[in-house]
Amino acid sequence: MTIEKYGAIDIGSNAVRLLISSIHEEEGQTTRFKKTSLVRVPIRLGADVFKTKRVSEENIIRMIDAMQAYQLLMKTHKVVKYKACATSAMREAENGEEVVELIKEKTGIQIDIIGGKDEAAIIAMTDLNNLINTDATYLYVDVGGGSTEFTLYHNGNVITSRSFKLGTVRLLNKLISDDIWNEVEQWIKKNTQEYPRVSLIGSGGNINNIFKNSGKSPGKPLSFLYLSSYYKLLNSLTYEERIWQLNLNQDRADVIIPAARIYLSAMKWSGAKDIYVPKIGLSDGIIKSLYNEKLNNC
């Protein structure tokens, strides 16, 4: 058996995450991917960028600190390979490339700023395919702070995908126009109308949190009715009450409401009655992409 550790850094609009996974290889057996460590820092880059088009000096310093910490964690874990990807906020930051160069200089960590299509493609490398029945239709919805990626699967194949600038941090800061909502609605309705039954697959920290609080067993879906009721509960509570009564983190207690709204809207427009929550995301896809690169180079 051979065991190696890979690292994935996901620089999102709401938080910056480091996932360290152990890759277990045994001859004649399916390779296992085991999550060893997950660290999350709520820097919330989108709060700056979506308003001013720049990463603030304060957040540049926080990013450098986070990358230095992640670099040391990966060194301590003896990570042999890593990849750092930045998404929506860094894509739109006018000083994004400058920040990338500065972080490289200060920490040695190279960051790739990826597009929406690349983001969706990396996520598709996860165990998502193992969750999709070959005789069913799923709308995969990955809600982030700055954007949401939609991918339609039918009979195990990707039919179409699209990234929209519809994210929780944007919504929180009232930066989403009705035109964006209408565009998303029309896209979902147009691409799902020919399928009699569609289920959602949701990813992102907010839907993971909602699923955890539901008490549902892994693999079981949440119903539209449950998510709708939970959305009403969230809206009935103040920010402080959501932290205290629902035991939410400070940086989760505000963005969870717009996230729930996006998932509910997608369910309504696609006619989905259930949403599956497999706890996968960009970090998992990065780990898989690194492993695939290793196989291709062998």
Short mmCIF file of N, CA and C in Angstrom, two decimals, residues 19-159:
data_model
loop_
_atom_site.label_atom_id
_atom_site.label_comp_id
_atom_site.label_asym_id
_atom_site.label_seq_id
_atom_site.Cartn_x
_atom_site.Cartn_y
_atom_site.Cartn_z
N LEU A 19 -8.02 21.95 2.42
CA LEU A 19 -8.37 20.54 2.61
C LEU A 19 -7.12 19.70 2.39
N ILE A 20 -6.80 18.85 3.36
CA ILE A 20 -5.71 17.90 3.21
C ILE A 20 -6.31 16.50 3.20
N SER A 21 -6.02 15.75 2.14
CA SER A 21 -6.57 14.40 1.99
C SER A 21 -5.45 13.38 1.85
N SER A 22 -5.68 12.20 2.42
CA SER A 22 -4.75 11.08 2.26
C SER A 22 -5.23 10.22 1.11
N ILE A 23 -4.32 9.90 0.20
CA ILE A 23 -4.64 9.06 -0.96
C ILE A 23 -4.08 7.66 -0.69
N HIS A 24 -4.98 6.69 -0.53
CA HIS A 24 -4.58 5.31 -0.24
C HIS A 24 -4.66 4.49 -1.52
N GLU A 25 -3.51 3.94 -1.94
CA GLU A 25 -3.47 3.10 -3.14
C GLU A 25 -3.04 1.68 -2.77
N GLU A 26 -3.82 0.71 -3.20
CA GLU A 26 -3.52 -0.71 -2.98
C GLU A 26 -3.71 -1.43 -4.30
N GLU A 27 -2.75 -2.21 -4.70
CA GLU A 27 -2.82 -2.90 -5.99
C GLU A 27 -4.07 -3.76 -6.08
N GLY A 28 -4.81 -3.57 -7.17
CA GLY A 28 -6.02 -4.35 -7.38
C GLY A 28 -7.24 -3.82 -6.67
N GLN A 29 -7.08 -2.69 -5.95
CA GLN A 29 -8.20 -2.10 -5.20
C GLN A 29 -8.49 -0.69 -5.70
N THR A 30 -9.72 -0.22 -5.43
CA THR A 30 -10.08 1.15 -5.79
C THR A 30 -9.39 2.13 -4.85
N THR A 31 -8.79 3.17 -5.41
CA THR A 31 -8.09 4.17 -4.61
C THR A 31 -9.05 4.85 -3.64
N ARG A 32 -8.59 5.06 -2.41
CA ARG A 32 -9.41 5.72 -1.39
C ARG A 32 -8.90 7.13 -1.14
N PHE A 33 -9.84 8.06 -0.99
CA PHE A 33 -9.52 9.44 -0.67
C PHE A 33 -10.11 9.73 0.71
N LYS A 34 -9.24 9.99 1.68
CA LYS A 34 -9.69 10.21 3.06
C LYS A 34 -9.33 11.61 3.50
N LYS A 35 -10.35 12.37 3.92
CA LYS A 35 -10.10 13.73 4.39
C LYS A 35 -9.37 13.68 5.73
N THR A 36 -8.19 14.31 5.76
CA THR A 36 -7.36 14.30 6.96
C THR A 36 -7.56 15.56 7.79
N SER A 37 -7.68 16.69 7.11
CA SER A 37 -7.82 17.97 7.82
C SER A 37 -8.56 18.97 6.94
N LEU A 38 -9.43 19.77 7.55
CA LEU A 38 -10.12 20.84 6.83
C LEU A 38 -10.11 22.08 7.71
N VAL A 39 -9.51 23.15 7.18
CA VAL A 39 -9.43 24.42 7.91
C VAL A 39 -10.11 25.50 7.08
N ARG A 40 -10.89 26.33 7.74
CA ARG A 40 -11.66 27.36 7.04
C ARG A 40 -11.49 28.70 7.74
N VAL A 41 -11.14 29.73 6.94
CA VAL A 41 -10.99 31.08 7.49
C VAL A 41 -11.95 32.01 6.76
N PRO A 42 -12.87 32.68 7.48
CA PRO A 42 -13.89 33.53 6.83
C PRO A 42 -13.39 34.92 6.49
N ILE A 43 -12.56 35.03 5.45
CA ILE A 43 -11.99 36.33 5.09
C ILE A 43 -13.00 37.21 4.35
N ARG A 44 -13.92 36.60 3.63
CA ARG A 44 -14.98 37.31 2.90
C ARG A 44 -14.45 38.37 1.94
N LEU A 45 -13.70 37.90 0.97
CA LEU A 45 -13.12 38.78 -0.05
C LEU A 45 -14.19 39.52 -0.85
N GLY A 46 -15.32 38.84 -1.08
CA GLY A 46 -16.37 39.43 -1.91
C GLY A 46 -16.94 40.71 -1.36
N ALA A 47 -16.91 40.88 -0.03
CA ALA A 47 -17.46 42.09 0.58
C ALA A 47 -16.72 43.33 0.08
N ASP A 48 -15.42 43.18 -0.19
CA ASP A 48 -14.63 44.27 -0.77
C ASP A 48 -14.83 44.36 -2.27
N VAL A 49 -14.53 43.23 -2.91
CA VAL A 49 -14.39 43.21 -4.37
C VAL A 49 -15.68 43.56 -5.09
N PHE A 50 -16.81 43.03 -4.63
CA PHE A 50 -18.06 43.25 -5.35
C PHE A 50 -18.55 44.70 -5.25
N LYS A 51 -17.97 45.45 -4.31
CA LYS A 51 -18.32 46.87 -4.17
C LYS A 51 -17.27 47.79 -4.79
N THR A 52 -15.99 47.49 -4.54
CA THR A 52 -14.92 48.41 -4.94
C THR A 52 -14.05 47.89 -6.09
N LYS A 53 -14.25 46.61 -6.48
CA LYS A 53 -13.46 45.96 -7.53
C LYS A 53 -12.01 45.71 -7.12
N ARG A 54 -11.73 45.83 -5.81
CA ARG A 54 -10.38 45.60 -5.33
C ARG A 54 -10.39 44.83 -4.02
N VAL A 55 -9.34 44.02 -3.80
CA VAL A 55 -9.14 43.39 -2.50
C VAL A 55 -8.52 44.45 -1.59
N SER A 56 -9.11 44.66 -0.41
CA SER A 56 -8.63 45.70 0.49
C SER A 56 -7.28 45.34 1.09
N GLU A 57 -6.56 46.34 1.58
CA GLU A 57 -5.26 46.11 2.22
C GLU A 57 -5.40 45.19 3.42
N GLU A 58 -6.46 45.38 4.18
CA GLU A 58 -6.70 44.53 5.36
C GLU A 58 -6.83 43.06 4.95
N ASN A 59 -7.61 42.81 3.91
CA ASN A 59 -7.82 41.43 3.49
C ASN A 59 -6.60 40.84 2.77
N ILE A 60 -5.79 41.68 2.16
CA ILE A 60 -4.53 41.19 1.58
C ILE A 60 -3.64 40.64 2.70
N ILE A 61 -3.55 41.39 3.79
CA ILE A 61 -2.75 40.96 4.95
C ILE A 61 -3.32 39.66 5.53
N ARG A 62 -4.64 39.58 5.64
CA ARG A 62 -5.27 38.37 6.18
C ARG A 62 -5.04 37.17 5.26
N MET A 63 -5.07 37.40 3.96
CA MET A 63 -4.79 36.32 3.01
C MET A 63 -3.36 35.82 3.13
N ILE A 64 -2.42 36.75 3.25
CA ILE A 64 -1.02 36.37 3.40
C ILE A 64 -0.84 35.55 4.68
N ASP A 65 -1.46 36.00 5.77
CA ASP A 65 -1.39 35.26 7.03
C ASP A 65 -1.96 33.85 6.88
N ALA A 66 -3.12 33.76 6.20
CA ALA A 66 -3.77 32.46 6.01
C ALA A 66 -2.91 31.54 5.16
N MET A 67 -2.33 32.07 4.08
CA MET A 67 -1.49 31.25 3.21
C MET A 67 -0.22 30.79 3.92
N GLN A 68 0.35 31.65 4.77
CA GLN A 68 1.53 31.24 5.54
C GLN A 68 1.16 30.10 6.49
N ALA A 69 -0.01 30.22 7.12
CA ALA A 69 -0.47 29.17 8.04
C ALA A 69 -0.74 27.87 7.28
N TYR A 70 -1.37 27.98 6.12
CA TYR A 70 -1.66 26.80 5.31
C TYR A 70 -0.37 26.13 4.80
N GLN A 71 0.61 26.98 4.44
CA GLN A 71 1.87 26.44 3.96
C GLN A 71 2.55 25.62 5.07
N LEU A 72 2.50 26.12 6.30
CA LEU A 72 3.10 25.41 7.42
C LEU A 72 2.32 24.14 7.76
N LEU A 73 1.00 24.21 7.67
CA LEU A 73 0.19 23.02 7.93
C LEU A 73 0.48 21.93 6.91
N MET A 74 0.60 22.31 5.64
CA MET A 74 0.90 21.32 4.61
C MET A 74 2.29 20.72 4.82
N LYS A 75 3.23 21.56 5.24
CA LYS A 75 4.58 21.07 5.52
C LYS A 75 4.55 20.08 6.68
N THR A 76 3.81 20.41 7.74
CA THR A 76 3.71 19.53 8.91
C THR A 76 3.04 18.21 8.56
N HIS A 77 2.04 18.27 7.69
CA HIS A 77 1.33 17.06 7.26
C HIS A 77 2.11 16.26 6.22
N LYS A 78 3.22 16.82 5.73
CA LYS A 78 4.03 16.21 4.68
C LYS A 78 3.25 16.03 3.38
N VAL A 79 2.55 17.10 3.01
CA VAL A 79 1.80 17.10 1.75
C VAL A 79 2.80 17.09 0.60
N VAL A 80 2.59 16.18 -0.36
CA VAL A 80 3.53 16.04 -1.47
C VAL A 80 3.13 16.87 -2.68
N LYS A 81 1.87 17.27 -2.74
CA LYS A 81 1.38 18.02 -3.89
C LYS A 81 0.17 18.85 -3.46
N TYR A 82 0.07 20.07 -3.97
CA TYR A 82 -1.08 20.90 -3.64
C TYR A 82 -1.45 21.78 -4.83
N LYS A 83 -2.64 22.34 -4.74
CA LYS A 83 -3.07 23.31 -5.74
C LYS A 83 -3.98 24.32 -5.06
N ALA A 84 -3.79 25.59 -5.40
CA ALA A 84 -4.62 26.66 -4.83
C ALA A 84 -5.41 27.33 -5.94
N CYS A 85 -6.72 27.39 -5.79
CA CYS A 85 -7.60 27.99 -6.81
C CYS A 85 -8.42 29.10 -6.20
N ALA A 86 -8.49 30.23 -6.89
CA ALA A 86 -9.30 31.37 -6.47
C ALA A 86 -10.46 31.53 -7.44
N THR A 87 -11.63 31.86 -6.92
CA THR A 87 -12.83 31.90 -7.75
C THR A 87 -13.38 33.33 -7.93
N SER A 88 -14.65 33.49 -7.79
CA SER A 88 -15.37 34.69 -8.23
C SER A 88 -14.77 36.03 -7.78
N ALA A 89 -14.50 36.19 -6.49
CA ALA A 89 -14.02 37.48 -6.00
C ALA A 89 -12.67 37.85 -6.63
N MET A 90 -11.76 36.90 -6.64
CA MET A 90 -10.43 37.17 -7.21
C MET A 90 -10.49 37.36 -8.72
N ARG A 91 -11.47 36.71 -9.38
CA ARG A 91 -11.64 36.90 -10.83
C ARG A 91 -11.97 38.35 -11.13
N GLU A 92 -12.76 38.96 -10.26
CA GLU A 92 -13.26 40.31 -10.53
C GLU A 92 -12.41 41.42 -9.94
N ALA A 93 -11.46 41.04 -9.09
CA ALA A 93 -10.62 42.06 -8.44
C ALA A 93 -9.62 42.65 -9.43
N GLU A 94 -9.62 43.96 -9.55
CA GLU A 94 -8.69 44.64 -10.46
C GLU A 94 -7.24 44.42 -10.03
N ASN A 95 -7.03 44.20 -8.72
CA ASN A 95 -5.68 43.95 -8.21
C ASN A 95 -5.45 42.47 -7.92
N GLY A 96 -6.28 41.61 -8.52
CA GLY A 96 -6.20 40.17 -8.27
C GLY A 96 -4.82 39.59 -8.59
N GLU A 97 -4.30 39.93 -9.76
CA GLU A 97 -2.99 39.40 -10.16
C GLU A 97 -1.88 39.92 -9.26
N GLU A 98 -2.01 41.18 -8.82
CA GLU A 98 -1.02 41.75 -7.91
C GLU A 98 -1.02 40.99 -6.59
N VAL A 99 -2.21 40.67 -6.10
CA VAL A 99 -2.34 39.92 -4.84
C VAL A 99 -1.73 38.54 -4.98
N VAL A 100 -1.98 37.90 -6.11
CA VAL A 100 -1.42 36.57 -6.38
C VAL A 100 0.10 36.61 -6.35
N GLU A 101 0.69 37.63 -7.00
CA GLU A 101 2.14 37.77 -7.04
C GLU A 101 2.71 38.03 -5.65
N LEU A 102 2.02 38.86 -4.87
CA LEU A 102 2.48 39.19 -3.52
C LEU A 102 2.45 37.96 -2.61
N ILE A 103 1.38 37.18 -2.71
CA ILE A 103 1.27 35.96 -1.91
C ILE A 103 2.35 34.95 -2.30
N LYS A 104 2.62 34.86 -3.59
CA LYS A 104 3.70 33.98 -4.07
C LYS A 104 5.04 34.40 -3.48
N GLU A 105 5.26 35.71 -3.46
CA GLU A 105 6.52 36.26 -2.95
C GLU A 105 6.66 36.04 -1.44
N LYS A 106 5.55 36.25 -0.70
CA LYS A 106 5.60 36.18 0.76
C LYS A 106 5.51 34.76 1.31
N THR A 107 4.80 33.87 0.61
CA THR A 107 4.53 32.55 1.17
C THR A 107 5.02 31.39 0.31
N GLY A 108 5.30 31.65 -0.97
CA GLY A 108 5.70 30.57 -1.86
C GLY A 108 4.53 29.83 -2.49
N ILE A 109 3.31 30.18 -2.09
CA ILE A 109 2.13 29.50 -2.61
C ILE A 109 1.66 30.16 -3.91
N GLN A 110 1.55 29.35 -4.96
CA GLN A 110 1.08 29.82 -6.27
C GLN A 110 -0.43 29.64 -6.34
N ILE A 111 -1.13 30.71 -6.67
CA ILE A 111 -2.60 30.68 -6.75
C ILE A 111 -3.02 30.80 -8.21
N ASP A 112 -3.92 29.93 -8.64
CA ASP A 112 -4.50 30.02 -9.97
C ASP A 112 -5.89 30.65 -9.87
N ILE A 113 -6.12 31.72 -10.59
CA ILE A 113 -7.47 32.31 -10.66
C ILE A 113 -8.22 31.62 -11.78
N ILE A 114 -9.29 30.91 -11.44
CA ILE A 114 -9.99 30.09 -12.44
C ILE A 114 -11.35 30.69 -12.80
N GLY A 115 -11.81 30.38 -14.00
CA GLY A 115 -13.10 30.86 -14.48
C GLY A 115 -14.25 29.99 -13.98
N GLY A 116 -15.46 30.44 -14.21
CA GLY A 116 -16.65 29.70 -13.77
C GLY A 116 -16.75 28.32 -14.38
N LYS A 117 -16.41 28.20 -15.69
CA LYS A 117 -16.47 26.90 -16.36
C LYS A 117 -15.43 25.95 -15.80
N ASP A 118 -14.23 26.48 -15.52
CA ASP A 118 -13.17 25.66 -14.93
C ASP A 118 -13.58 25.18 -13.54
N GLU A 119 -14.22 26.08 -12.79
CA GLU A 119 -14.69 25.74 -11.45
C GLU A 119 -15.68 24.59 -11.50
N ALA A 120 -16.63 24.68 -12.42
CA ALA A 120 -17.64 23.62 -12.57
C ALA A 120 -16.99 22.30 -13.00
N ALA A 121 -15.98 22.40 -13.88
CA ALA A 121 -15.30 21.20 -14.38
C ALA A 121 -14.52 20.51 -13.27
N ILE A 122 -13.89 21.29 -12.39
CA ILE A 122 -13.13 20.71 -11.28
C ILE A 122 -14.07 20.03 -10.29
N ILE A 123 -15.20 20.67 -10.01
CA ILE A 123 -16.18 20.08 -9.09
C ILE A 123 -16.71 18.77 -9.66
N ALA A 124 -16.84 18.70 -10.99
CA ALA A 124 -17.35 17.49 -11.64
C ALA A 124 -16.40 16.30 -11.48
N MET A 125 -15.14 16.56 -11.07
CA MET A 125 -14.18 15.48 -10.86
C MET A 125 -14.37 14.77 -9.52
N THR A 126 -15.27 15.27 -8.70
CA THR A 126 -15.51 14.66 -7.39
C THR A 126 -16.26 13.34 -7.53
N ASP A 127 -16.70 12.82 -6.40
CA ASP A 127 -17.46 11.57 -6.40
C ASP A 127 -18.91 11.78 -6.85
N LEU A 128 -19.17 12.93 -7.45
CA LEU A 128 -20.52 13.25 -7.90
C LEU A 128 -21.08 12.18 -8.82
N ASN A 129 -20.24 11.67 -9.73
CA ASN A 129 -20.71 10.67 -10.68
C ASN A 129 -21.19 9.40 -10.00
N ASN A 130 -20.62 9.10 -8.82
CA ASN A 130 -21.05 7.91 -8.09
C ASN A 130 -22.43 8.10 -7.47
N LEU A 131 -22.84 9.36 -7.35
CA LEU A 131 -24.12 9.65 -6.70
C LEU A 131 -25.27 9.75 -7.70
N ILE A 132 -24.91 9.87 -8.96
CA ILE A 132 -25.93 10.12 -9.98
C ILE A 132 -26.43 8.81 -10.59
N ASN A 133 -27.71 8.54 -10.44
CA ASN A 133 -28.31 7.36 -11.06
C ASN A 133 -28.31 7.54 -12.58
N THR A 134 -28.03 6.47 -13.29
CA THR A 134 -27.94 6.58 -14.75
C THR A 134 -29.30 6.78 -15.41
N ASP A 135 -30.37 6.53 -14.68
CA ASP A 135 -31.70 6.65 -15.29
C ASP A 135 -32.49 7.82 -14.71
N ALA A 136 -31.78 8.82 -14.17
CA ALA A 136 -32.48 9.96 -13.55
C ALA A 136 -31.89 11.28 -14.03
N THR A 137 -32.57 12.37 -13.66
CA THR A 137 -32.14 13.71 -14.04
C THR A 137 -31.86 14.53 -12.78
N TYR A 138 -30.68 15.17 -12.75
CA TYR A 138 -30.29 15.97 -11.60
C TYR A 138 -29.82 17.35 -12.04
N LEU A 139 -30.18 18.36 -11.26
CA LEU A 139 -29.62 19.69 -11.43
C LEU A 139 -28.67 19.92 -10.27
N TYR A 140 -27.38 19.97 -10.58
CA TYR A 140 -26.36 20.19 -9.56
C TYR A 140 -26.20 21.69 -9.34
N VAL A 141 -26.30 22.13 -8.09
CA VAL A 141 -26.26 23.55 -7.75
C VAL A 141 -25.19 23.79 -6.70
N ASP A 142 -24.13 24.49 -7.07
CA ASP A 142 -23.04 24.81 -6.15
C ASP A 142 -23.09 26.30 -5.85
N VAL A 143 -23.54 26.65 -4.65
CA VAL A 143 -23.72 28.05 -4.28
C VAL A 143 -22.51 28.57 -3.53
N GLY A 144 -21.89 29.61 -4.07
CA GLY A 144 -20.75 30.25 -3.43
C GLY A 144 -21.08 31.67 -3.02
N GLY A 145 -20.06 32.38 -2.56
CA GLY A 145 -20.27 33.75 -2.14
C GLY A 145 -20.45 34.71 -3.30
N GLY A 146 -19.77 34.40 -4.43
CA GLY A 146 -19.84 35.31 -5.57
C GLY A 146 -20.58 34.77 -6.76
N SER A 147 -20.65 33.45 -6.89
CA SER A 147 -21.31 32.85 -8.05
C SER A 147 -21.96 31.52 -7.68
N THR A 148 -22.85 31.09 -8.57
CA THR A 148 -23.47 29.77 -8.42
C THR A 148 -23.30 29.03 -9.74
N GLU A 149 -22.81 27.79 -9.63
CA GLU A 149 -22.62 26.94 -10.80
C GLU A 149 -23.77 25.94 -10.90
N PHE A 150 -24.38 25.87 -12.06
CA PHE A 150 -25.47 24.92 -12.32
C PHE A 150 -25.02 23.92 -13.38
N THR A 151 -25.24 22.64 -13.12
CA THR A 151 -24.93 21.60 -14.11
C THR A 151 -26.10 20.63 -14.17
N LEU A 152 -26.59 20.37 -15.37
CA LEU A 152 -27.71 19.45 -15.55
C LEU A 152 -27.19 18.10 -16.01
N TYR A 153 -27.56 17.05 -15.29
CA TYR A 153 -27.18 15.67 -15.61
C TYR A 153 -28.42 14.88 -16.00
N HIS A 154 -28.30 14.07 -17.04
CA HIS A 154 -29.39 13.16 -17.42
C HIS A 154 -28.78 11.84 -17.88
N ASN A 155 -29.28 10.76 -17.33
CA ASN A 155 -28.75 9.42 -17.66
C ASN A 155 -27.24 9.34 -17.46
N GLY A 156 -26.75 10.03 -16.42
CA GLY A 156 -25.34 9.98 -16.08
C GLY A 156 -24.45 10.88 -16.89
N ASN A 157 -25.01 11.64 -17.83
CA ASN A 157 -24.23 12.51 -18.70
C ASN A 157 -24.52 13.99 -18.43
N VAL A 158 -23.49 14.82 -18.64
CA VAL A 158 -23.67 16.27 -18.51
C VAL A 158 -24.41 16.78 -19.74
N ILE A 159 -25.55 17.42 -19.53
CA ILE A 159 -26.32 17.98 -20.64
C ILE A 159 -25.88 19.41 -20.91
#
